mmCIF file of C-alpha atoms in Angstrom:
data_model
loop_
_atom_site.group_PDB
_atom_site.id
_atom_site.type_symbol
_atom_site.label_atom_id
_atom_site.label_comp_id
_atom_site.label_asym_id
_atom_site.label_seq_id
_atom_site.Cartn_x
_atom_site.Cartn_y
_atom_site.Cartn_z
ATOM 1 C CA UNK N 1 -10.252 -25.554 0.193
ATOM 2 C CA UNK N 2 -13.748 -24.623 -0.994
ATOM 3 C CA UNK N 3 -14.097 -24.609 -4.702
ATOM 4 C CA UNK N 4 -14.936 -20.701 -4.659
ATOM 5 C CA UNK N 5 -11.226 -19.497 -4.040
ATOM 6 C CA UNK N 6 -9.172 -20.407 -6.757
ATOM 7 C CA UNK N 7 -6.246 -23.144 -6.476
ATOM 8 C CA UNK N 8 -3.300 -20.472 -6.967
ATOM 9 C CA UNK N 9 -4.377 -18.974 -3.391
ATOM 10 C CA UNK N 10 -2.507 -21.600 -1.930
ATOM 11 C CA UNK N 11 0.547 -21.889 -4.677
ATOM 12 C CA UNK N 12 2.826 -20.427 -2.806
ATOM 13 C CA UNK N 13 6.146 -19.387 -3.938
ATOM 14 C CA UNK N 14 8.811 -21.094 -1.190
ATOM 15 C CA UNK N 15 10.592 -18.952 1.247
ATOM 16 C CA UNK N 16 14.104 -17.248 0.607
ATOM 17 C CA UNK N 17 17.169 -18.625 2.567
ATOM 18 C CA UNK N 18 18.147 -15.026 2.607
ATOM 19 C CA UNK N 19 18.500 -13.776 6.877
ATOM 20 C CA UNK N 20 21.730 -11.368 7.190
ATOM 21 C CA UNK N 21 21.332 -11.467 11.314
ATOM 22 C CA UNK N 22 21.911 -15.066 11.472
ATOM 23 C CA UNK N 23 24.169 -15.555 9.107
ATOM 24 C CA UNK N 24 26.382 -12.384 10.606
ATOM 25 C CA UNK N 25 26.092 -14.291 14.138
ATOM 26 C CA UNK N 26 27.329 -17.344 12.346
ATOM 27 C CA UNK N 27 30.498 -15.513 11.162
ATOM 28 C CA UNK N 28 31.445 -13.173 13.849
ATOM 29 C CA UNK N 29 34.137 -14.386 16.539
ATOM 30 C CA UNK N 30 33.567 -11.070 18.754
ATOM 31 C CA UNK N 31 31.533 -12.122 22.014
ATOM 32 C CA UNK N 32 30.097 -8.725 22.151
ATOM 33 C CA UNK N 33 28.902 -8.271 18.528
ATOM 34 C CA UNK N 34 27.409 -11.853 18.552
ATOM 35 C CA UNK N 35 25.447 -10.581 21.729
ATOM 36 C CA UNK N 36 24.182 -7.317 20.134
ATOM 37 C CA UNK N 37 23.227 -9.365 16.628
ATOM 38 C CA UNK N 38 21.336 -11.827 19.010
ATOM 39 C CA UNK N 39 19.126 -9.049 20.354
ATOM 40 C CA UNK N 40 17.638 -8.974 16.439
ATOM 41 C CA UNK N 41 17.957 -12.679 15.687
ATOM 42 C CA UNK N 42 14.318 -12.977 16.245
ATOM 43 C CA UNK N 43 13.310 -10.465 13.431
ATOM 44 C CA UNK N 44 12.018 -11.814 10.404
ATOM 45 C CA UNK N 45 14.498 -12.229 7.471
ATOM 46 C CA UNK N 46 14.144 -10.908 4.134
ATOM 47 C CA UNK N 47 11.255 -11.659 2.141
ATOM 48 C CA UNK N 48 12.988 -11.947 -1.326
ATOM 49 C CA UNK N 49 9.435 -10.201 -2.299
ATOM 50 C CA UNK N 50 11.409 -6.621 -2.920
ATOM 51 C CA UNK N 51 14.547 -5.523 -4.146
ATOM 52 C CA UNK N 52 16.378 -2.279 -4.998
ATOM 53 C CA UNK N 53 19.880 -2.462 -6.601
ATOM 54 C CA UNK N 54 21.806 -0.258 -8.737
ATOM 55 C CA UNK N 55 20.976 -1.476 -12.325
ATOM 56 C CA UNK N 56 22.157 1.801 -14.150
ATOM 57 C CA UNK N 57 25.268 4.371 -14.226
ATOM 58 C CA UNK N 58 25.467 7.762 -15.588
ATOM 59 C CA UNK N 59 28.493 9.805 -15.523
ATOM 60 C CA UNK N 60 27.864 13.441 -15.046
ATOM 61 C CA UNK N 61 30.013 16.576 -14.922
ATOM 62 C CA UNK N 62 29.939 19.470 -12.177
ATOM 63 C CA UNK N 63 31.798 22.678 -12.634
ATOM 64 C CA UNK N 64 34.348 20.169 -14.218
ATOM 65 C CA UNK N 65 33.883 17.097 -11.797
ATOM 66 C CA UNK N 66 33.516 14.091 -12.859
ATOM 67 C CA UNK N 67 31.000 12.263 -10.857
ATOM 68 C CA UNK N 68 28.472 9.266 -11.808
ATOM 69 C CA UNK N 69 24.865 8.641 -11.033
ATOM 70 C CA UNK N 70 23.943 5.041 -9.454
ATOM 71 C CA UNK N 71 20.890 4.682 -10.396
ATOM 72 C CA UNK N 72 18.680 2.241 -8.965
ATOM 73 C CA UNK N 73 15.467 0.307 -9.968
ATOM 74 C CA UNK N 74 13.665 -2.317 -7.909
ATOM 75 C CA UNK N 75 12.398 -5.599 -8.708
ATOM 76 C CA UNK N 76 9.477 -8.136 -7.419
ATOM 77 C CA UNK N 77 10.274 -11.424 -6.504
ATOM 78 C CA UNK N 78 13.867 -11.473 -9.664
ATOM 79 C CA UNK N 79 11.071 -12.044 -12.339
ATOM 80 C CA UNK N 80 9.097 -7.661 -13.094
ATOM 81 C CA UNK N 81 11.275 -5.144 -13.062
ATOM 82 C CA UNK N 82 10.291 -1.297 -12.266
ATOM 83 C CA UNK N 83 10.657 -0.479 -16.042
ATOM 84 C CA UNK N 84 7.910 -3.091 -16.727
ATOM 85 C CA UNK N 85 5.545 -0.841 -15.011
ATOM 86 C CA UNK N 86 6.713 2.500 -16.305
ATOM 87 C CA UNK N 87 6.410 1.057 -20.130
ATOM 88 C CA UNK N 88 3.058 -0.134 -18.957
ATOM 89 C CA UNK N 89 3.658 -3.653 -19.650
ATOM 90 C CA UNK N 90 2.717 -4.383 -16.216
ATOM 91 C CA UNK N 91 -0.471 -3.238 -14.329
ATOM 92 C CA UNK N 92 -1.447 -3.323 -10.844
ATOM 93 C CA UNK N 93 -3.165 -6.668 -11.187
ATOM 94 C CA UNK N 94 0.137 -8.322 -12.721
ATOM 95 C CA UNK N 95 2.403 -6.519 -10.356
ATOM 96 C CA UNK N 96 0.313 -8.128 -6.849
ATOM 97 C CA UNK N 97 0.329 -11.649 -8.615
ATOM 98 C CA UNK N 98 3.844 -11.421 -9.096
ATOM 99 C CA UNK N 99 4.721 -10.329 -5.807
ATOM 100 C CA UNK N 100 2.455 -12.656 -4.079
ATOM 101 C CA UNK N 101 2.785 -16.010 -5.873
ATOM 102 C CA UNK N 102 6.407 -15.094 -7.434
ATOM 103 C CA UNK N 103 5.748 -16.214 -11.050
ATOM 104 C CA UNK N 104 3.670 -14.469 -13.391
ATOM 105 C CA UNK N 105 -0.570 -15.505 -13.960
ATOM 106 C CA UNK N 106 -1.743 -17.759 -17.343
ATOM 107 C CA UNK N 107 -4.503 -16.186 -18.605
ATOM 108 C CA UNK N 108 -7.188 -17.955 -16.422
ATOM 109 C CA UNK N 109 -5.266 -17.058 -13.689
ATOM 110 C CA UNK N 110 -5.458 -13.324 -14.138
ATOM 111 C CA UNK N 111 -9.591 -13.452 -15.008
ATOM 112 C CA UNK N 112 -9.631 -15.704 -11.869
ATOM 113 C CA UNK N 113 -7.523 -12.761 -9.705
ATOM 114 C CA UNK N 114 -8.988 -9.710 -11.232
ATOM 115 C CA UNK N 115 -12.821 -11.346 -10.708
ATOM 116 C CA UNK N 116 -11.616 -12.649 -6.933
ATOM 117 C CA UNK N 117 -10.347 -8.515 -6.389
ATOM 118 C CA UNK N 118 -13.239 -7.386 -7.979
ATOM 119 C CA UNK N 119 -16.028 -8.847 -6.107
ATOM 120 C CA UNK N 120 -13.830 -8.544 -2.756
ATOM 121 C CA UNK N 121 -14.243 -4.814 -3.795
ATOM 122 C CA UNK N 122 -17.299 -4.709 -3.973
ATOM 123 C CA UNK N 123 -18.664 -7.403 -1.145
ATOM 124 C CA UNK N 124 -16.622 -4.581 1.004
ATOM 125 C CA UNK N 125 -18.362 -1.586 -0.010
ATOM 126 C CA UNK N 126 -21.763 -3.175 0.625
ATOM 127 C CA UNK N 127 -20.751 -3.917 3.883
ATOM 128 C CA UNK N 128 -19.064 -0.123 5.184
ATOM 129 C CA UNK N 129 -21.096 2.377 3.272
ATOM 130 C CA UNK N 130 -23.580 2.348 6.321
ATOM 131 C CA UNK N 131 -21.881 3.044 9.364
ATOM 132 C CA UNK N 132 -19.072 4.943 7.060
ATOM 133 C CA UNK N 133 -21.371 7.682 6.098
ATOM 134 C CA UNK N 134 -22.525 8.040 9.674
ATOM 135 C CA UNK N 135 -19.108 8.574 11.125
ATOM 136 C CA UNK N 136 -18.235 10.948 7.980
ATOM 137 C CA UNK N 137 -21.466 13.274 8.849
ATOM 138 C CA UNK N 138 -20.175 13.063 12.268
ATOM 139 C CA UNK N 139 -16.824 13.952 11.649
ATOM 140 C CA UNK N 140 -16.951 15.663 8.406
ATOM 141 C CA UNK N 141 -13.329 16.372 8.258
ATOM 142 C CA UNK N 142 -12.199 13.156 8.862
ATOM 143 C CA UNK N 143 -8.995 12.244 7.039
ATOM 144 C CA UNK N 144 -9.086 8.777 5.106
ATOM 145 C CA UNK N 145 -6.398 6.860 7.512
ATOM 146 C CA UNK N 146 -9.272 7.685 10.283
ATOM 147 C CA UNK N 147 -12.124 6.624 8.601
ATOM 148 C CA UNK N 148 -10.110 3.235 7.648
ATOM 149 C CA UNK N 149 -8.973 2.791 11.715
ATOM 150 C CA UNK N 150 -12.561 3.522 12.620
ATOM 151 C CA UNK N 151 -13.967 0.822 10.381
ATOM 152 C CA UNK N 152 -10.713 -1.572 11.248
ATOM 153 C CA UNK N 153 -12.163 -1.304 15.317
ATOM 154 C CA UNK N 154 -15.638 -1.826 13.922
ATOM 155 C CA UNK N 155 -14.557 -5.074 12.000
ATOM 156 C CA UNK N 156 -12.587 -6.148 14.892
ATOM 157 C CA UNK N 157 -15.281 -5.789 17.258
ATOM 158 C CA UNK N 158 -18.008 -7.654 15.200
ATOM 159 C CA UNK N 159 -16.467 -10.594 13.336
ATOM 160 C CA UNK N 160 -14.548 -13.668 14.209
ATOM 161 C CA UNK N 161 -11.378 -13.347 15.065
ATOM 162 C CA UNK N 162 -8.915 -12.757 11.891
ATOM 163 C CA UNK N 163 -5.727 -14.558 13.309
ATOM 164 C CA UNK N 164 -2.729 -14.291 11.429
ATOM 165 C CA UNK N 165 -0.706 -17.077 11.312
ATOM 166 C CA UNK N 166 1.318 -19.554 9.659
ATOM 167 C CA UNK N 167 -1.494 -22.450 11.256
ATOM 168 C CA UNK N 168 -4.427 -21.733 9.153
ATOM 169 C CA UNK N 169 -4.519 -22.958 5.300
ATOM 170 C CA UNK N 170 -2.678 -20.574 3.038
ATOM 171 C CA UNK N 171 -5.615 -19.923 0.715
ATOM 172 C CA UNK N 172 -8.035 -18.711 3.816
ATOM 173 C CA UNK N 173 -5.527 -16.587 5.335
ATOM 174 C CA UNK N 174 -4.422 -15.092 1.707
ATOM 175 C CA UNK N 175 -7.951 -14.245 1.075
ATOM 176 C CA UNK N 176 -8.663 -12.880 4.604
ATOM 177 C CA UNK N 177 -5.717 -10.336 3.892
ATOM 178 C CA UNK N 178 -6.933 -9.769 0.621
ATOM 179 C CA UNK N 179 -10.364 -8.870 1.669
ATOM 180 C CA UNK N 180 -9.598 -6.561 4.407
ATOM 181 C CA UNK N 181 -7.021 -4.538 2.283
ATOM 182 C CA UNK N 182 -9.654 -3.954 -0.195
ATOM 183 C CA UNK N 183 -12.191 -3.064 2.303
ATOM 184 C CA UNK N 184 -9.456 -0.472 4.088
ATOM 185 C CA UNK N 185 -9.447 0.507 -0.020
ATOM 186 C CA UNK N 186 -12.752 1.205 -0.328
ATOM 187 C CA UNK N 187 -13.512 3.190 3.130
ATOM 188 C CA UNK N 188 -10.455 5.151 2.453
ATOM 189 C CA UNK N 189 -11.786 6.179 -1.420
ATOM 190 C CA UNK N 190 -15.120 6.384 0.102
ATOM 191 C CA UNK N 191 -14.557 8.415 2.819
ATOM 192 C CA UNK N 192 -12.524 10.593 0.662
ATOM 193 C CA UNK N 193 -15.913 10.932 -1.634
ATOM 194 C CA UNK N 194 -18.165 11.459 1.295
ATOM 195 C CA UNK N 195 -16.091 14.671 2.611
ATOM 196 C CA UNK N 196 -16.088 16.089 -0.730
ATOM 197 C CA UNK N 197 -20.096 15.708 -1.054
ATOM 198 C CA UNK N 198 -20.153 17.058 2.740
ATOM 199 C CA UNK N 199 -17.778 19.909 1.745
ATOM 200 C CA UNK N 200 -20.127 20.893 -1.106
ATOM 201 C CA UNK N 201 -23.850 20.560 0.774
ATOM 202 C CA UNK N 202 -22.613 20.580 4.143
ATOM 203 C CA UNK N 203 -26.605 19.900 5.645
ATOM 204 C CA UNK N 204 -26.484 16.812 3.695
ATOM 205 C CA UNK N 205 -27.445 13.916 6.039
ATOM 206 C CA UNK N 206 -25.951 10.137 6.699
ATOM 207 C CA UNK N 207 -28.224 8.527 4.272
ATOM 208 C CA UNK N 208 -27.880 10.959 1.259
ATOM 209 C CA UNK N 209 -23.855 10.514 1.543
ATOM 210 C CA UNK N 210 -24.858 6.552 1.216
ATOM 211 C CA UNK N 211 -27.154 6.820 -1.520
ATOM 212 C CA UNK N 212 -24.739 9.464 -3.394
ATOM 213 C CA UNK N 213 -22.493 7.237 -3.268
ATOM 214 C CA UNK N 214 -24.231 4.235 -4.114
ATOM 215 C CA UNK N 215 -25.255 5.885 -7.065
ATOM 216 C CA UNK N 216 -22.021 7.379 -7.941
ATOM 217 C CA UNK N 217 -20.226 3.815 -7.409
ATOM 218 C CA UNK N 218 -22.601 2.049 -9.660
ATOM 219 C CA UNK N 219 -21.899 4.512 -12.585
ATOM 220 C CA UNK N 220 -18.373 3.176 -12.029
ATOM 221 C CA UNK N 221 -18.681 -0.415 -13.092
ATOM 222 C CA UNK N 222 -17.253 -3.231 -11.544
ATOM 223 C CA UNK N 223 -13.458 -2.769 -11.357
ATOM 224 C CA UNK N 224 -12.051 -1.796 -7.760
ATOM 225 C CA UNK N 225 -9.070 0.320 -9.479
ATOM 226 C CA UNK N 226 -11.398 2.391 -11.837
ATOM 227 C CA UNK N 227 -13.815 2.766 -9.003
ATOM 228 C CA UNK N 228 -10.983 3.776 -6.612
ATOM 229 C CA UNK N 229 -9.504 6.533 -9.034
ATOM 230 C CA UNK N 230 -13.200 7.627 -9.402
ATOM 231 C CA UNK N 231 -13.860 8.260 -6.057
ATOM 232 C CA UNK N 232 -10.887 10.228 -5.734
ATOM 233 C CA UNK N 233 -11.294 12.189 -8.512
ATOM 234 C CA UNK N 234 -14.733 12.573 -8.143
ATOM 235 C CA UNK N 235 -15.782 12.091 -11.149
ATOM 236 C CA UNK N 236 -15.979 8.983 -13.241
ATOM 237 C CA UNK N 237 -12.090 8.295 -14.347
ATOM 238 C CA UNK N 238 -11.281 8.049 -18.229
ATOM 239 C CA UNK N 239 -9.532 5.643 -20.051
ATOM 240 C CA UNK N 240 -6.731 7.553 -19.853
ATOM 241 C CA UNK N 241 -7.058 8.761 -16.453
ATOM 242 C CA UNK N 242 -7.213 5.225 -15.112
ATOM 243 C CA UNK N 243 -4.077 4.290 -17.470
ATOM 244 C CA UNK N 244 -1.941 7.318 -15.506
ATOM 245 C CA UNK N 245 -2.603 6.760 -12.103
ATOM 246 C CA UNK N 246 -2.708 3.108 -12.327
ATOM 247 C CA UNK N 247 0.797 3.410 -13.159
ATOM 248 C CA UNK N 248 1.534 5.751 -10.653
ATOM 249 C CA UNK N 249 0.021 4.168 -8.020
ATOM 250 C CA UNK N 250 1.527 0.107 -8.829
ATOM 251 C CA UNK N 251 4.843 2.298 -9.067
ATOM 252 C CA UNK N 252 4.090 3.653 -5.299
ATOM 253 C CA UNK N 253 3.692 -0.165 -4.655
ATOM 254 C CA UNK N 254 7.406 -0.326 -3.704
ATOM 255 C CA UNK N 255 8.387 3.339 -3.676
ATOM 256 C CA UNK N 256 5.640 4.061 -0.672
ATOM 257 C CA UNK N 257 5.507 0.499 1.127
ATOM 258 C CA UNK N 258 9.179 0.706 2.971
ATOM 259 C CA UNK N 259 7.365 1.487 6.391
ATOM 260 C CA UNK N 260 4.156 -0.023 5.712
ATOM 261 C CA UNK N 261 5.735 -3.532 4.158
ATOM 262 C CA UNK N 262 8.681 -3.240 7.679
ATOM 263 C CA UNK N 263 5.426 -3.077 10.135
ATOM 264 C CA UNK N 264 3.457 -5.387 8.608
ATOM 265 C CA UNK N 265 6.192 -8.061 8.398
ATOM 266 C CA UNK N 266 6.654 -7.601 12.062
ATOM 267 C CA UNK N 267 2.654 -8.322 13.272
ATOM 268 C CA UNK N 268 2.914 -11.291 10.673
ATOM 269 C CA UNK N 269 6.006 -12.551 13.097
ATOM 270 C CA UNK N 270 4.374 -11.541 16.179
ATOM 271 C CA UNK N 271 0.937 -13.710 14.730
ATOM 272 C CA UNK N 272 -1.233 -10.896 15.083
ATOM 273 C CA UNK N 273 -4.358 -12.217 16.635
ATOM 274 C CA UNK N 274 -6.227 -9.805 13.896
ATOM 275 C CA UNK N 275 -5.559 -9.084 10.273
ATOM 276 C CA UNK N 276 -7.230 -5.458 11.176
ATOM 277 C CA UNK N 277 -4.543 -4.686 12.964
ATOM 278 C CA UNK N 278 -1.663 -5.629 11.144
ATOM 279 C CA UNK N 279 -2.915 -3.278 8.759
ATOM 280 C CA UNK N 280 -4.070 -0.639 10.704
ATOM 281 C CA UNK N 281 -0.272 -0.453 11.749
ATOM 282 C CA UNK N 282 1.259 -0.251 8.510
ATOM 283 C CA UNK N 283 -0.979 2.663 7.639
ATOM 284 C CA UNK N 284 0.454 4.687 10.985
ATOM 285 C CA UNK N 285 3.744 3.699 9.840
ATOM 286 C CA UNK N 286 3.248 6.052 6.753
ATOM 287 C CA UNK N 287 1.959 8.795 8.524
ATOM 288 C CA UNK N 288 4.951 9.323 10.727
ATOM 289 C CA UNK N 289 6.933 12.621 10.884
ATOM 290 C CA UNK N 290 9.876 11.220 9.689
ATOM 291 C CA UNK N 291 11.619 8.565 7.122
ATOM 292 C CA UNK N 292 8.301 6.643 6.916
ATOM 293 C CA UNK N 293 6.045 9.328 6.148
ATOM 294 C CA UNK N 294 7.371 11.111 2.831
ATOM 295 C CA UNK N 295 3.943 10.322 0.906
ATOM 296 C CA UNK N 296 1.832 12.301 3.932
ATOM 297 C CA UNK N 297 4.903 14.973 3.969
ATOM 298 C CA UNK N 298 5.388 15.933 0.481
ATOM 299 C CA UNK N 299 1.340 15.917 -0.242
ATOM 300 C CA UNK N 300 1.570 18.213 2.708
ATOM 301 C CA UNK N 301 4.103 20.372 0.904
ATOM 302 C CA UNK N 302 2.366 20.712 -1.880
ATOM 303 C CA UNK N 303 -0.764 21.824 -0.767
ATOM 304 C CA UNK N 304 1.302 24.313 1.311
ATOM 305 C CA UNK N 305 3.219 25.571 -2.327
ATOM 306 C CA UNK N 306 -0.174 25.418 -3.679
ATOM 307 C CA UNK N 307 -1.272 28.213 -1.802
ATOM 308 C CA UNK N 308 1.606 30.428 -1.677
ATOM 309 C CA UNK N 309 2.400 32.774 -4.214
ATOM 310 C CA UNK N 310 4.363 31.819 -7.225
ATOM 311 C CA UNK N 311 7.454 34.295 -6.326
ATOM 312 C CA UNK N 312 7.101 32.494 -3.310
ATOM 313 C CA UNK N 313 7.376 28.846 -4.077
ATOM 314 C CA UNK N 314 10.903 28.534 -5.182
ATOM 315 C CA UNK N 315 12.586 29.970 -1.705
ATOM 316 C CA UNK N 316 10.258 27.729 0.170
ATOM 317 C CA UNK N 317 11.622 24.629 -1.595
ATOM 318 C CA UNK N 318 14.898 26.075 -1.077
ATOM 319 C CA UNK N 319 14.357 26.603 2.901
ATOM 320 C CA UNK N 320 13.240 23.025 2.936
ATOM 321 C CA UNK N 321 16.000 21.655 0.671
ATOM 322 C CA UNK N 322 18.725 23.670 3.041
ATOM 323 C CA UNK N 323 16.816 22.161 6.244
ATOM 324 C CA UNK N 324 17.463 18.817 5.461
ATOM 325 C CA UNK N 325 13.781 17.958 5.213
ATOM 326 C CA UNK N 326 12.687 18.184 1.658
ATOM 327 C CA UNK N 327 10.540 14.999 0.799
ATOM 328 C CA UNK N 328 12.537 13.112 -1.311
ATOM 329 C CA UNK N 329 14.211 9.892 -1.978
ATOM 330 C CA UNK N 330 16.983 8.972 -0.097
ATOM 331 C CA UNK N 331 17.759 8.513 3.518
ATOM 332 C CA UNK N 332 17.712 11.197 5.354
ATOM 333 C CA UNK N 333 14.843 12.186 5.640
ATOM 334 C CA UNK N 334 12.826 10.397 4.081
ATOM 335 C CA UNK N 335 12.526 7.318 1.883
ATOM 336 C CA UNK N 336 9.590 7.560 -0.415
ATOM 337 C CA UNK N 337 7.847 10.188 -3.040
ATOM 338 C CA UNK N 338 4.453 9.463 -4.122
ATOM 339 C CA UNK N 339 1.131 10.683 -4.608
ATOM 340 C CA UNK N 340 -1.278 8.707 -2.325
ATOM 341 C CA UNK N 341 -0.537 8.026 1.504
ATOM 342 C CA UNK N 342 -2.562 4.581 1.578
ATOM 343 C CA UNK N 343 -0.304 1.280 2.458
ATOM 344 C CA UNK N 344 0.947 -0.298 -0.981
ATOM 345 C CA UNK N 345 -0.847 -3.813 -2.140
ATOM 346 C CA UNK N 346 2.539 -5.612 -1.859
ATOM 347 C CA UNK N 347 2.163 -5.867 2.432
ATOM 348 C CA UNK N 348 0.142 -8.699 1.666
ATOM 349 C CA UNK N 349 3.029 -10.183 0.114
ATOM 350 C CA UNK N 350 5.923 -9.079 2.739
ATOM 351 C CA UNK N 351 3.373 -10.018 5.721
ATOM 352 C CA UNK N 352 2.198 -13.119 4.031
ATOM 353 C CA UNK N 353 5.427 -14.441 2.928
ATOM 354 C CA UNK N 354 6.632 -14.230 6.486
ATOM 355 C CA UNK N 355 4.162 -16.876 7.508
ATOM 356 C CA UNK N 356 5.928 -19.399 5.543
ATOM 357 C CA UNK N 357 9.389 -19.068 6.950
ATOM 358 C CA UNK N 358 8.089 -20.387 9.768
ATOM 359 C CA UNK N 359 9.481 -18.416 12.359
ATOM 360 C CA UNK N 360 7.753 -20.218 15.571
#
């Protein structure tokens, strides 16, 4: 392993023994329900990376029934609990060690992962902001999940093939995933950017979007969350700022990955012959129309209560709410709420994981 990557890259946490289809086919006697289980035998297991149970009950009354609340609250890997991030004891860069390595970082460790995500970050902007800001004065409208496919086909077409697979060292594959999240990161903040500077001077050509934001990226600094937020907000994030959605968005980690974290898992089993597109598919996964695509559907909503009038607002929530289709969480229809509609970190982790179980 060269000495740039650092030795926890390839300190991987073992895999779980946990696979309910085989051990279901193990226990049934029925001919016909082994045969059905067999037809999912060759899905990947379960990571161990995520959990969800009930950790909390709360008795209510309704009109005089008693009912109770189960309340539930994930975990990464039995060791950070969602209340860890919510109390801020846990940041994003804590959460994606955890869920990758299963154990939490020494203090080396976390300068050593914050400096490898950092200049990841920042290697990948270097790389898209050209051809980026010529597709986004092309296609000024472009939504971020386009801009990242467009750049995914670009990488895909012009480097070495990304193969994933459980044949390559653990450190070079890790970091190959690693680096092409983060560039998918910074083409979908960038693009974002870009639309908003096109929106504002629409004349503006390819190269001023790339030397806006050039500029604008350098008055950033150098970490990829604070540059992120940034970019979205566009203006340079706050202390403060940075604190909130930080939180929100290593919260969205689990509560937005379901589909994204299912897909990814899959092309990880299927050995992908290119990280692109195992990613690529886990961000269609949460733009779907339904139970994968509550993030896309309930920003959707809100822009649509944003612009009706206030006297308005509550009967549309109720029509939705009556419909069945109010973005919530839950099954049906959907399983996610959230405020961004980008894949969550912790993929790498459900995708990666899967390599070691050694599926064949």
């Amino acid at each position: 392993m060269p000495k740039r990557w650092p030795p926890f890259l390839s300190e991987l946490p073992s895999a779980p023994e946990y696979s309910p289809v085989t051990r279901a086919i193990a226990k049934t006697s029925d001919s016909e329900i082994a045969a059905a289980l067999r037809l999912f035998a060759s899905m990947p297991p379960s990571t161990g990376v995520l959990a969800n149970p009930v950790r909390h009950h709360l008795p209510i009354a309704c009109n005089g029934v008693a009912l109770e609340l189960n309340i539930r609250s994930f975990g990464i890997r039995g060791c950070l609990l969602e209340e860890d991030i919510v109390t801020g004891s846990a940041d994003a860069a804590r959460v994606i060690f955890v869920g990758l390595f299963g154990r939490f970082a020494s203090a080396g460790e976390r300068r050593s992962f914050q400096l490898l995500l950092s200049q990841e970050f920042n290697l990948a902007v270097k790389r898209v902001l050209p051809p980026l800001a010529k597709f986004m004065k092309a296609f000024p409208n472009a939504p971020a999940d386009a801009s990242m496919q467009y750049m995914s086909s670009i990488r895909k077409a012009t480097e070495a093939s990304q193969a994933v697979n459980a044949s390559r060292s653990s450190a070079e594959l890790l970091r190959d995933l690693i680096m092409v999240h983060l560039e998918n990161s910074a083409v979908g903040a960038c693009s974002s950017y870009m639309r908003f500077l096109l929106r504002r001077r629409p004349t503006a050509s390819a190269g001023a979007l790339l030397r806006q934001t050039k500029l604008f990226l350098e008055s950033t600094g150098r970490d990829p969350f604070r540059a992120i937020f940034s970019l979205l907000l566009r203006r340079k994030a706050n202390s403060t700022e940075v604190g909130i959605l930080q939180n929100l968005g290593t919260i969205q980690i689990h509560h937005g990955s379901a589909g994204s974290n299912m897909v990814a898992r899959y092309f990880a089993a299927l050995y992908t012959k290119s990280a692109s597109d195992l990613f690529t598919a886990s961000q269609m996964a949460l733009d779907c129309a339904r139970h994968f695509g509550a993030i896309t559907d309930l920003t959707e909503f809100v822009a649509q209560l944003e612009h009706a009038l206030p006297g308005r607002r509550d009967e549309l929530i109720r029509q939705r709410a009556f419909g069945g289709n109010l973005p919530s969480f839950g099954h049906p229809p959907q399983v996610c709420l959230g405020p961004f509609s980008a894949p969550a970190a912790l993929a790498l982790a459900e995708a990666f994981t899967v390599l070691n179980l050694d599926q064949g």
